[in-house]
């Protein structure tokens, strides 16, 4: 059963890897929500951790968690103790510990499934698969596993009222929500039907509704999600940094989606005091299907050197001032998580985007392959399909420059093997003519497809064989496609 399965099943058929399992409290220990809270306090709250380490039982009681045993928490927070309670070991693992581990596995599986579900559109599917693989070569396994490459995201406001200093996409100041006119309502439903048609329902369910915005800035945000659920059969995930500003509203939202096909929501905590306020208002049961993200702590929630963080680093460097947080202006990271469409209903804009390392050209950590504006009378599906057809490249051409993703190293061996390595992973292409020549040229990143094929032929090798090897590397997302896409756009501009 997939995480998108909405069919009713008997209790004995439910699998803990299904979101349906965790939406029914009768399937897990009554203390599991409190246990989750104790872990969040230990990890995110240094005051709690200090108190707990000095007086475990007293601290748990003080925080309303007397139903949690210190040993249960210690198994997941104390490495030495935890090693004694492993699956298949001699010591019996407490029920809440075992169930919590399964809950985490389900969440991780859900993220993996979002990444693995491909849109139906063949060109989009092929391009997105390369973008997914490219994450591994550029940023390593951890980011590769976490980055879902969602098919689209939609904003219902222009700008954001929160103004986080670390905003990785440099949200503009809030300028207002989209008006709830009949045209806007009809347009939103047309977008949803269009994505259902182009992506297929499984993929379309993985879109979401915020970006450089906080979703609760729109007073009727929930209406948009209701339409999403009505048309696509899933309630999209919400991330907000304004939970306590809208606490009763959020509580009502939690209650409303209990009967909907949806999973985990997220609260971004921008101050160290936020968690205690949130936990004072919401019960452990209300927050069970909600992640609390400690954005106030760079160690707990590392910031990509993109957007405002990047601007701040560059400004402090220019002023020769200390920078009190980790940053990397070369391997910058990104908070972008979409390989598809970024839509703003206020601006009536559509961008086709994909994550990348932040740079002078792309300071927000995502590339924009194409951009359009739309009118209400236009066919949204036709416009989306036209952008996919005209903005995405899915083949190598003779004049394409081949530059590797940042950090990729090419090598060769005497048995005609060409290899590309990065972050501890290697891809090998066998039976390659002149692999040393190809590796050297690709490493320099200054040569075109035709240049490489000519060099191989000059060595007595096969152009066809060289081309096949380059395509294999291309399909694995090893090349920086911004170089290819930009050169093609410039060429078209010159010809026009």
Coordinates of C-alpha atoms in Angstrom, one line a residue, residues 130 133-134 136-137 407-413 416-432 435 438-439 442 466-479:
X130 CA 18.4 13.7 -13.8
X133 CA 20.5 12.1 -9.5
X134 CA 22.4 15.4 -9.8
X136 CA 23.8 13.1 -5.1
X137 CA 26.8 14.2 -7.2
X407 CA 33.1 18.3 -6.7
X408 CA 32.9 15.5 -9.4
X409 CA 36.3 14.0 -10.2
X410 CA 36.8 12.0 -13.4
X411 CA 39.4 9.2 -13.8
X412 CA 40.2 6.3 -16.1
X413 CA 41.9 2.9 -16.0
X416 CA 39.0 1.2 -20.9
X417 CA 36.9 2.3 -17.9
X418 CA 35.8 5.9 -17.4
X419 CA 34.8 6.8 -13.9
X420 CA 33.1 9.8 -12.2
X421 CA 33.3 10.1 -8.4
X422 CA 31.9 12.5 -5.8
X423 CA 31.0 12.3 -2.1
X424 CA 32.2 8.7 -1.9
X425 CA 30.2 7.4 -4.9
X426 CA 31.5 6.3 -8.2
X427 CA 29.9 5.6 -11.6
X428 CA 31.9 3.6 -14.1
X429 CA 31.4 3.3 -17.8
X430 CA 33.1 0.3 -19.4
X431 CA 34.5 -0.3 -22.9
X432 CA 35.3 3.3 -23.5
X435 CA 39.0 7.0 -21.4
X438 CA 37.8 11.9 -22.0
X439 CA 38.4 12.1 -18.3
X442 CA 35.7 16.5 -18.9
X466 CA 32.3 8.2 -27.0
X467 CA 28.9 9.6 -27.5
X468 CA 27.2 6.7 -25.7
X469 CA 29.6 7.2 -22.7
X470 CA 28.8 10.9 -22.6
X471 CA 25.0 10.2 -22.7
X472 CA 25.4 7.7 -19.8
X473 CA 27.0 10.4 -17.7
X474 CA 24.4 13.0 -18.8
X475 CA 21.5 10.7 -17.8
X476 CA 23.1 10.3 -14.3
X477 CA 23.0 14.0 -13.7
X478 CA 26.8 14.4 -13.6
X479 CA 27.0 17.5 -15.8

